[in-house]
PDB file of C-alpha atoms and ligand atoms in Angstrom:
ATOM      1  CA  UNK C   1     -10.041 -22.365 -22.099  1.00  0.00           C
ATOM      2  CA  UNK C   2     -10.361 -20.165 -25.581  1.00  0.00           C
ATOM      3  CA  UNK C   3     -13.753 -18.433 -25.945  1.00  0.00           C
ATOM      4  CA  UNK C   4     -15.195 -19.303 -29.433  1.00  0.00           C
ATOM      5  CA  UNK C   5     -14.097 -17.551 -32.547  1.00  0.00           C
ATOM      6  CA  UNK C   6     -11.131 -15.821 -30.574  1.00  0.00           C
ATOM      7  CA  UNK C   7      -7.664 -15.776 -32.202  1.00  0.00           C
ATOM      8  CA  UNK C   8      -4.404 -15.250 -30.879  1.00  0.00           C
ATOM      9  CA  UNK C   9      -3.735 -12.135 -32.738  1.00  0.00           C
ATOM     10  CA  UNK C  10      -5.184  -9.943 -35.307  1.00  0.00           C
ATOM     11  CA  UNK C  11      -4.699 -11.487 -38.903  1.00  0.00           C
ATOM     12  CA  UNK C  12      -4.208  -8.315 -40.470  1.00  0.00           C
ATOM     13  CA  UNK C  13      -2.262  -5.449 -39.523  1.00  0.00           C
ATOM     14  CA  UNK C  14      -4.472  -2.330 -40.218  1.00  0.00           C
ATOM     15  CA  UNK C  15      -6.664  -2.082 -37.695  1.00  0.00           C
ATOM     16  CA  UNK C  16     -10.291   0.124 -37.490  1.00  0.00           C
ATOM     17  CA  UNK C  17     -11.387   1.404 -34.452  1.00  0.00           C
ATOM     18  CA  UNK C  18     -14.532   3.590 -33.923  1.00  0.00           C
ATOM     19  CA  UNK C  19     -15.701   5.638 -30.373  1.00  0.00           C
ATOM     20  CA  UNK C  20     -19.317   5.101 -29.334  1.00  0.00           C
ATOM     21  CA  UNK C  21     -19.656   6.595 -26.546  1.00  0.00           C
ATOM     22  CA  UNK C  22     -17.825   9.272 -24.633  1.00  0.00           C
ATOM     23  CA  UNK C  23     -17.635  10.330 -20.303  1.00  0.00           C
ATOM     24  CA  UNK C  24     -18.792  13.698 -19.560  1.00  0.00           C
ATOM     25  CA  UNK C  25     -15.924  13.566 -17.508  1.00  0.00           C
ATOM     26  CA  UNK C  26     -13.893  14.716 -20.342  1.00  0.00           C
ATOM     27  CA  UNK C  27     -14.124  16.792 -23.715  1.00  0.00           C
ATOM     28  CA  UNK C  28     -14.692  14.239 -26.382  1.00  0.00           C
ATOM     29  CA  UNK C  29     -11.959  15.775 -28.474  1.00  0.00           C
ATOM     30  CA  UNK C  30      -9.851  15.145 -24.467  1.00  0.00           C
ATOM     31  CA  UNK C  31     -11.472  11.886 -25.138  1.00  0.00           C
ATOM     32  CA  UNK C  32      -9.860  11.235 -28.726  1.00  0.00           C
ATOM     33  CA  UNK C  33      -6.891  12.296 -28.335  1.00  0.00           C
ATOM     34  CA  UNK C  34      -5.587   9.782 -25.416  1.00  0.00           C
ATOM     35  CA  UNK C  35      -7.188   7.359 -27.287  1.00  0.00           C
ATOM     36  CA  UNK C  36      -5.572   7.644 -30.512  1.00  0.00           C
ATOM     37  CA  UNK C  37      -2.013   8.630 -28.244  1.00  0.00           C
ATOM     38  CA  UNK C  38      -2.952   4.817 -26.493  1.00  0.00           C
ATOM     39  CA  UNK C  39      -3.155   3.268 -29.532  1.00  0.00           C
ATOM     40  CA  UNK C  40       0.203   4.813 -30.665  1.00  0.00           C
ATOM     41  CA  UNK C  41       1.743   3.166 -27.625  1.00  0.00           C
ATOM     42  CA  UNK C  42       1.524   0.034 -29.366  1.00  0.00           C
ATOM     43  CA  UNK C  43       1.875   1.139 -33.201  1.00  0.00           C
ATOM     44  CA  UNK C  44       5.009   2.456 -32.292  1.00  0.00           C
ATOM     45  CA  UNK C  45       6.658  -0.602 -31.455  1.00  0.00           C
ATOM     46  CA  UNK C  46       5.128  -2.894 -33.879  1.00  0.00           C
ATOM     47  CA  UNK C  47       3.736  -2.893 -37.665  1.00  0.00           C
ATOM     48  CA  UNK C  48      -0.055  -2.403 -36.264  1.00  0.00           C
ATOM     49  CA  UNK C  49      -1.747   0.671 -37.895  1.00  0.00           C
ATOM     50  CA  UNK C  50      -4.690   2.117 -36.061  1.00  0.00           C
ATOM     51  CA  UNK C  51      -7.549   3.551 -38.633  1.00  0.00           C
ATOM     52  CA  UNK C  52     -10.636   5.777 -37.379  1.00  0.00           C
ATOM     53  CA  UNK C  53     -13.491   4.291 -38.681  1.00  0.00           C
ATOM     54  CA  UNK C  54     -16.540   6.767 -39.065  1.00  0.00           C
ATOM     55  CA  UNK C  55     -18.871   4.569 -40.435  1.00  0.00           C
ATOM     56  CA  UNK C  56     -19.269   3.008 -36.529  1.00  0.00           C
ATOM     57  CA  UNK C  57     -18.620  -0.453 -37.571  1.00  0.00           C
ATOM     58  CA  UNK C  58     -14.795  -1.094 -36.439  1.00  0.00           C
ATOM     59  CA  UNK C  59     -12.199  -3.603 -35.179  1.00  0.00           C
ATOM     60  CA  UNK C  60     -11.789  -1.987 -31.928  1.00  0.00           C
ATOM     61  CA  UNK C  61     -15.119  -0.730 -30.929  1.00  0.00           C
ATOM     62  CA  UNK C  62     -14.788   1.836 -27.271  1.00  0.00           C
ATOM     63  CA  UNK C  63     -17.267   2.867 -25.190  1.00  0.00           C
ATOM     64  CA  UNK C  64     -17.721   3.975 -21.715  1.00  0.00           C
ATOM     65  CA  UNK C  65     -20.731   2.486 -20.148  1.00  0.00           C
ATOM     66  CA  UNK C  66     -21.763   1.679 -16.465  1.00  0.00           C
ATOM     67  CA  UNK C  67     -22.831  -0.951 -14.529  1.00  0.00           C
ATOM     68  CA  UNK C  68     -24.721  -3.926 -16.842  1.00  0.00           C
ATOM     69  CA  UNK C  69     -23.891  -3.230 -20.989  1.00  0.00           C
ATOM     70  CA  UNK C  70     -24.896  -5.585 -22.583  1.00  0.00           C
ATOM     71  CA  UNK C  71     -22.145  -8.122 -22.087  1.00  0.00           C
ATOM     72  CA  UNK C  72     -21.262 -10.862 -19.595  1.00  0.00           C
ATOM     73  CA  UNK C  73     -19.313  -8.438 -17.210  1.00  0.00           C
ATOM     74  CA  UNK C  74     -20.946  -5.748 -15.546  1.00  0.00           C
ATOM     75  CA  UNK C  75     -19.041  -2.596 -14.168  1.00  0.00           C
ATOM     76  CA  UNK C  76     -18.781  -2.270 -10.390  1.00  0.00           C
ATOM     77  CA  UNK C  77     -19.518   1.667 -10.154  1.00  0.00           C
ATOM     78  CA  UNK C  78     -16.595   3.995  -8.774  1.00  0.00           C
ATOM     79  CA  UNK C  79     -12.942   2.592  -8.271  1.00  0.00           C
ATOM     80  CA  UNK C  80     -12.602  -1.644  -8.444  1.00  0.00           C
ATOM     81  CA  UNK C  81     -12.900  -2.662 -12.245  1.00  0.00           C
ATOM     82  CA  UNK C  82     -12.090   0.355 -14.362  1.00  0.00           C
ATOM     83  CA  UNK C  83     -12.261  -1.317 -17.667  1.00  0.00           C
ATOM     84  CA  UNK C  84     -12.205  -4.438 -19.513  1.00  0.00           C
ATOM     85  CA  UNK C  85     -11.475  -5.019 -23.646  1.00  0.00           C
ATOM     86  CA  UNK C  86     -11.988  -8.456 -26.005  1.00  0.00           C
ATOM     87  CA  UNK C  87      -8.882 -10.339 -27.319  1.00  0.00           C
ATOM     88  CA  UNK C  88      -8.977 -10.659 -31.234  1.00  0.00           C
ATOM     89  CA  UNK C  89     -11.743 -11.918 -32.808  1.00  0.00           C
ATOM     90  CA  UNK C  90     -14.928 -11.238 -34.868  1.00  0.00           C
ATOM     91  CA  UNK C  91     -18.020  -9.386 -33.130  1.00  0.00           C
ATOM     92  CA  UNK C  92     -17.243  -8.220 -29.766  1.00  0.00           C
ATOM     93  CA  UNK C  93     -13.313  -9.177 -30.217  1.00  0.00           C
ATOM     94  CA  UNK C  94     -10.967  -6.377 -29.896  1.00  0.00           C
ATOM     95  CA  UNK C  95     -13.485  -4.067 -28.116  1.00  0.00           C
ATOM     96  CA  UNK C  96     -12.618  -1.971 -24.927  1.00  0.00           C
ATOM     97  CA  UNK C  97     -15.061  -0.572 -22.648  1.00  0.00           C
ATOM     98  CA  UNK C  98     -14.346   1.896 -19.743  1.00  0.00           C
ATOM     99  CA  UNK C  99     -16.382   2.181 -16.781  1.00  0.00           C
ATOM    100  CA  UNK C 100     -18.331   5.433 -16.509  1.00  0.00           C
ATOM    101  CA  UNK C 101     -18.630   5.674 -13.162  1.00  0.00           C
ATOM    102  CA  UNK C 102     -14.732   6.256 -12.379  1.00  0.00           C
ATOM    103  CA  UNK C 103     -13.364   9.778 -12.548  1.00  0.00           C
ATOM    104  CA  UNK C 104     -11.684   9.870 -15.489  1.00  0.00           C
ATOM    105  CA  UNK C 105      -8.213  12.203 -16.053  1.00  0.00           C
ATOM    106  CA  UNK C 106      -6.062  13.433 -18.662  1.00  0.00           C
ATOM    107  CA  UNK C 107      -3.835  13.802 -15.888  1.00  0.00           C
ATOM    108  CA  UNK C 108      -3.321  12.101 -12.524  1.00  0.00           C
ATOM    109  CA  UNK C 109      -6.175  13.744 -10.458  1.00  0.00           C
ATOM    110  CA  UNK C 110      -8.028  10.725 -10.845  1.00  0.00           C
ATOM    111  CA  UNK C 111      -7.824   7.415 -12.834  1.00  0.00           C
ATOM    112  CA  UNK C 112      -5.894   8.429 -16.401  1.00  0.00           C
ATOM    113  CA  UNK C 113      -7.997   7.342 -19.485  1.00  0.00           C
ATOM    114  CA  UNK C 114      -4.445   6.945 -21.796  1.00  0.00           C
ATOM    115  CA  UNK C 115      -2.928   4.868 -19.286  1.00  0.00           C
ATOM    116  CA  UNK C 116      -6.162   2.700 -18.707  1.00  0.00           C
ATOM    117  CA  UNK C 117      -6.693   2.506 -22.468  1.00  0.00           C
ATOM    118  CA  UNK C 118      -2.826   1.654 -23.563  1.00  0.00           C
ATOM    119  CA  UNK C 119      -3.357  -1.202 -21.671  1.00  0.00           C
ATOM    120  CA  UNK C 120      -6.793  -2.727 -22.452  1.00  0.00           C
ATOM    121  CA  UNK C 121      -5.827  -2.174 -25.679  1.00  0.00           C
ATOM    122  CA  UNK C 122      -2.756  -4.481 -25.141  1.00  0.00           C
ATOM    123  CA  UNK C 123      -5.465  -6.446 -24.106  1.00  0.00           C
ATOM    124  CA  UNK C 124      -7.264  -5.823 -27.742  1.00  0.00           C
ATOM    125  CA  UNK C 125      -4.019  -7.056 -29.192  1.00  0.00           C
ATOM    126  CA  UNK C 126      -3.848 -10.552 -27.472  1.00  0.00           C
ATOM    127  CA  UNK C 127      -1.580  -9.448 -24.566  1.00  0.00           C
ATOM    128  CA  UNK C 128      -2.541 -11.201 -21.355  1.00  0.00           C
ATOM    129  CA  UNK C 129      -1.607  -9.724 -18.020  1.00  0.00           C
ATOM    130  CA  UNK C 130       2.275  -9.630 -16.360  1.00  0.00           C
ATOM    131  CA  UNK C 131       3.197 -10.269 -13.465  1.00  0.00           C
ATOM    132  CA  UNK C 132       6.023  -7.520 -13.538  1.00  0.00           C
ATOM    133  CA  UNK C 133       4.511  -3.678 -11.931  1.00  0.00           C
ATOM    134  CA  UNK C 134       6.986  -2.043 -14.397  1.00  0.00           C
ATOM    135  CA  UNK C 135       4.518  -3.691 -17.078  1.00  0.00           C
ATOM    136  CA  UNK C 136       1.704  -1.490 -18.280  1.00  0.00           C
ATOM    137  CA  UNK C 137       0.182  -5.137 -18.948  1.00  0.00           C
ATOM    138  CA  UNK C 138       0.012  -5.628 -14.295  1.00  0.00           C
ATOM    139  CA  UNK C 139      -3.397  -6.295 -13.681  1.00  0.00           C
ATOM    140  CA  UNK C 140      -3.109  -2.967 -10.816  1.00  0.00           C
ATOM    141  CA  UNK C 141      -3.280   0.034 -12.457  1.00  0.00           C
ATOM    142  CA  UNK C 142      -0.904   2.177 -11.112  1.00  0.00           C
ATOM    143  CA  UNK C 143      -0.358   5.544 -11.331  1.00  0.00           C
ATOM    144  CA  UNK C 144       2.926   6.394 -14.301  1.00  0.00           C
ATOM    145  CA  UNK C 145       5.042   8.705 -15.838  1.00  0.00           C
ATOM    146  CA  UNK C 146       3.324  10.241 -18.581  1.00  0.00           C
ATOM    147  CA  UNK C 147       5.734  11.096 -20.621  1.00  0.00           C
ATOM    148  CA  UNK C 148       7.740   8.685 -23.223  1.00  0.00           C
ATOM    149  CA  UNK C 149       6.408   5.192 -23.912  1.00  0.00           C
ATOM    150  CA  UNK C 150       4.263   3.239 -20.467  1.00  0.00           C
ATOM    151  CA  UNK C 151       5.855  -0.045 -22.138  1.00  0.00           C
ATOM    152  CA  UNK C 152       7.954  -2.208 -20.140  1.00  0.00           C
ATOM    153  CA  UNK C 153      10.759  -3.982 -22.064  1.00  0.00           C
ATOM    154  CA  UNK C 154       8.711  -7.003 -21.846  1.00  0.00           C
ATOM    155  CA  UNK C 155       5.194  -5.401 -23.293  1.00  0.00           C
ATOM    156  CA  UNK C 156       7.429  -4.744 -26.056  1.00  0.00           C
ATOM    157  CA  UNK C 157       8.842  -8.140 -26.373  1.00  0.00           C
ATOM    158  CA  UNK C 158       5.226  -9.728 -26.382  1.00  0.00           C
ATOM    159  CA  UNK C 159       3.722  -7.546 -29.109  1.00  0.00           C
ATOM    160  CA  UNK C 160       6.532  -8.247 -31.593  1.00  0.00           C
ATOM    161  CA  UNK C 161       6.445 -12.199 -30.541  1.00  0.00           C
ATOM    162  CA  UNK C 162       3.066 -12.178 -31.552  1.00  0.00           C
ATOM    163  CA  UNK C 163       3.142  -9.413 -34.459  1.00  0.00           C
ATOM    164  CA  UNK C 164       6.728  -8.920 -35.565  1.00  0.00           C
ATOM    165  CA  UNK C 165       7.646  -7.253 -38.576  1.00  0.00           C
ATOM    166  CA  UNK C 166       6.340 -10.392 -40.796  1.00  0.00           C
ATOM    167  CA  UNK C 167       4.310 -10.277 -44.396  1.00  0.00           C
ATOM    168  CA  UNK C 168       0.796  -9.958 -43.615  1.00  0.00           C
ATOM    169  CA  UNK C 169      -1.448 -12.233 -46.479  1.00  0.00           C
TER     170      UNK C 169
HETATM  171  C1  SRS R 201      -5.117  -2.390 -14.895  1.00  0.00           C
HETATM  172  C2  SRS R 201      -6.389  -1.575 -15.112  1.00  0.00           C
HETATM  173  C3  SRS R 201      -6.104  -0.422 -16.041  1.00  0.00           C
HETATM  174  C4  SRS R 201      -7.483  -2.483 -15.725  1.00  0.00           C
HETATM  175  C5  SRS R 201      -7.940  -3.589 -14.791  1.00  0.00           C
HETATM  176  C6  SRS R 201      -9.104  -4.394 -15.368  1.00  0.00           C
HETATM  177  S1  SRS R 201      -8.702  -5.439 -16.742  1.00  0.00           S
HETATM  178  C7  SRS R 201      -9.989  -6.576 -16.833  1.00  0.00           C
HETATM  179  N1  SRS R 201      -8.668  -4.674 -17.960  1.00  0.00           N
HETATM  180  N2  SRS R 201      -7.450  -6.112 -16.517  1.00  0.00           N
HETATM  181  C8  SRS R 201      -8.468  -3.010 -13.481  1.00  0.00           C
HETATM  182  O1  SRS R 201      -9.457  -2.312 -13.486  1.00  0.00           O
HETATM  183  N3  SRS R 201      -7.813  -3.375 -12.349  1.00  0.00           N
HETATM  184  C9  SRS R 201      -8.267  -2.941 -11.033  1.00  0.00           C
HETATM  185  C10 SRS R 201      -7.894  -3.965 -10.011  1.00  0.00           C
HETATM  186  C11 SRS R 201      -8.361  -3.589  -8.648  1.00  0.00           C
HETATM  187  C12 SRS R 201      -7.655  -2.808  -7.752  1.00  0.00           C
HETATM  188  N4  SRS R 201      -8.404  -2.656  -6.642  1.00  0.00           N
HETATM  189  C13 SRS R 201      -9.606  -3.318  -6.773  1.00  0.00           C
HETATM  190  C14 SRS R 201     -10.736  -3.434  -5.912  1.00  0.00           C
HETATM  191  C15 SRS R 201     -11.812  -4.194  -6.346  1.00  0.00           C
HETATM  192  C16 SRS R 201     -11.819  -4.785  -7.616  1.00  0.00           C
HETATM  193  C17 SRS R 201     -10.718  -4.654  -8.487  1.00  0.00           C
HETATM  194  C18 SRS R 201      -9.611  -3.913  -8.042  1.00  0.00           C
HETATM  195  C19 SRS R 201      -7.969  -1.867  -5.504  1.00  0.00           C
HETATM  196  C20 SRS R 201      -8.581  -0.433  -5.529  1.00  0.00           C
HETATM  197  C21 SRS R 201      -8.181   0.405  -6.755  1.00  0.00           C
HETATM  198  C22 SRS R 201      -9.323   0.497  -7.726  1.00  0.00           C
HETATM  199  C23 SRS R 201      -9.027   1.340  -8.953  1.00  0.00           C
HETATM  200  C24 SRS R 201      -8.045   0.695  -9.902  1.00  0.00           C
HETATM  201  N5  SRS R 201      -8.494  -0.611 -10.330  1.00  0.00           N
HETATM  202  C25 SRS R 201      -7.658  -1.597 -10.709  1.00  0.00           C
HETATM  203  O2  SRS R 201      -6.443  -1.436 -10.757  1.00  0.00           O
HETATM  204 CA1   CA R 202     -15.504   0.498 -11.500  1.00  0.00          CA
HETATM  205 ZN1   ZN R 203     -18.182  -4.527 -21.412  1.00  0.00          ZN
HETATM  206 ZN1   ZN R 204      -5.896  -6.089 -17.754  1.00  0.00          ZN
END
């Protein structure tokens, strides 16, 4: 089924996204730099821009938040559900939200925020789950190298199916 006012993809290809809330498991400026290093996962192979947005209204709105937030899915506390984020849309579309009750890492001594964020922001994008564990799109998270691109040759395929090189309008 399609939720209301959900698209298929972002009809424009600059993209705001503002941070609401951070985890005092990390420095925020920790905290800002995997995201904006997640969102370049997907930049990279497509014709998306990501722009901060500092008046708090954006595309991609990200918090961290536990338990009930204010949406239809609760958090689960530690380990289970570590995030969740909004396909394309108006309102709540696009948004990711991290649950602040895992132990967030910028490395692998816990759960890795750029990891978890490159792909709920696949998610933000319009990229359902694979079935394929090389796929930073598996529904598992699982614990990968760090360095070069988390993309499987198939997240790349999806993102330019759905947002190519074409003319925006
Ligand atoms: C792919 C992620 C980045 C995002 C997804 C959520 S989403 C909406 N964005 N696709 C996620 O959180 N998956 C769970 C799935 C999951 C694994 N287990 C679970 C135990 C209970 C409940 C869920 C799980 C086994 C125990 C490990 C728990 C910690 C890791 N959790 C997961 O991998
Ligand atoms: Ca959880
Ligand atoms: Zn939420
Ligand atoms: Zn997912």
């Amino acid at each position: 089924y399609r939720v209301m006012n959900q698209q298929v993809h972002w009809l424009k290809k600059a993209l705001t996204y503002s941070i609401a809330t951070y985890t005092s498991q990390l420095p925020s400026a920790t905290v800002n730099h995997l995201i904006s290093s997640a969102l370049k996962v997907w930049s990279d192979v497509s014709p998306l821009t990501f722009i901060p947005s500092s008046t708090g209204k954006a595309d991609i709105m990200i918090r961290f938040a536990r338990r009930a937030h204010g949406d239809s899915q609760p958090f689960d506390g530690p380990g289970g559900t570590v995030a969740h984020a909004f396909g394309p849309g108006v309102g709540i579309g696009g948004d990711a939200h991290f649950d602040g009750d895992e132990k967030w890492s910028a490395e692998h001594n816990g759960i890795n925020l750029y990891l978890v964020a490159a792909h709920e922001f696949g998610h933000s994008l319009g990229l359902p789950h694979s079935r394929n564990p090389a796929s930073l799109m598996y529904p598992t998270y699982q614990k990968r190298r760090l360095q070069g691109s988390p993309l499987s040759f198939e997240d790349v395929h999806r993102i330019q199916t759905l947002y190519g090189m074409g003319i925006y309008i």
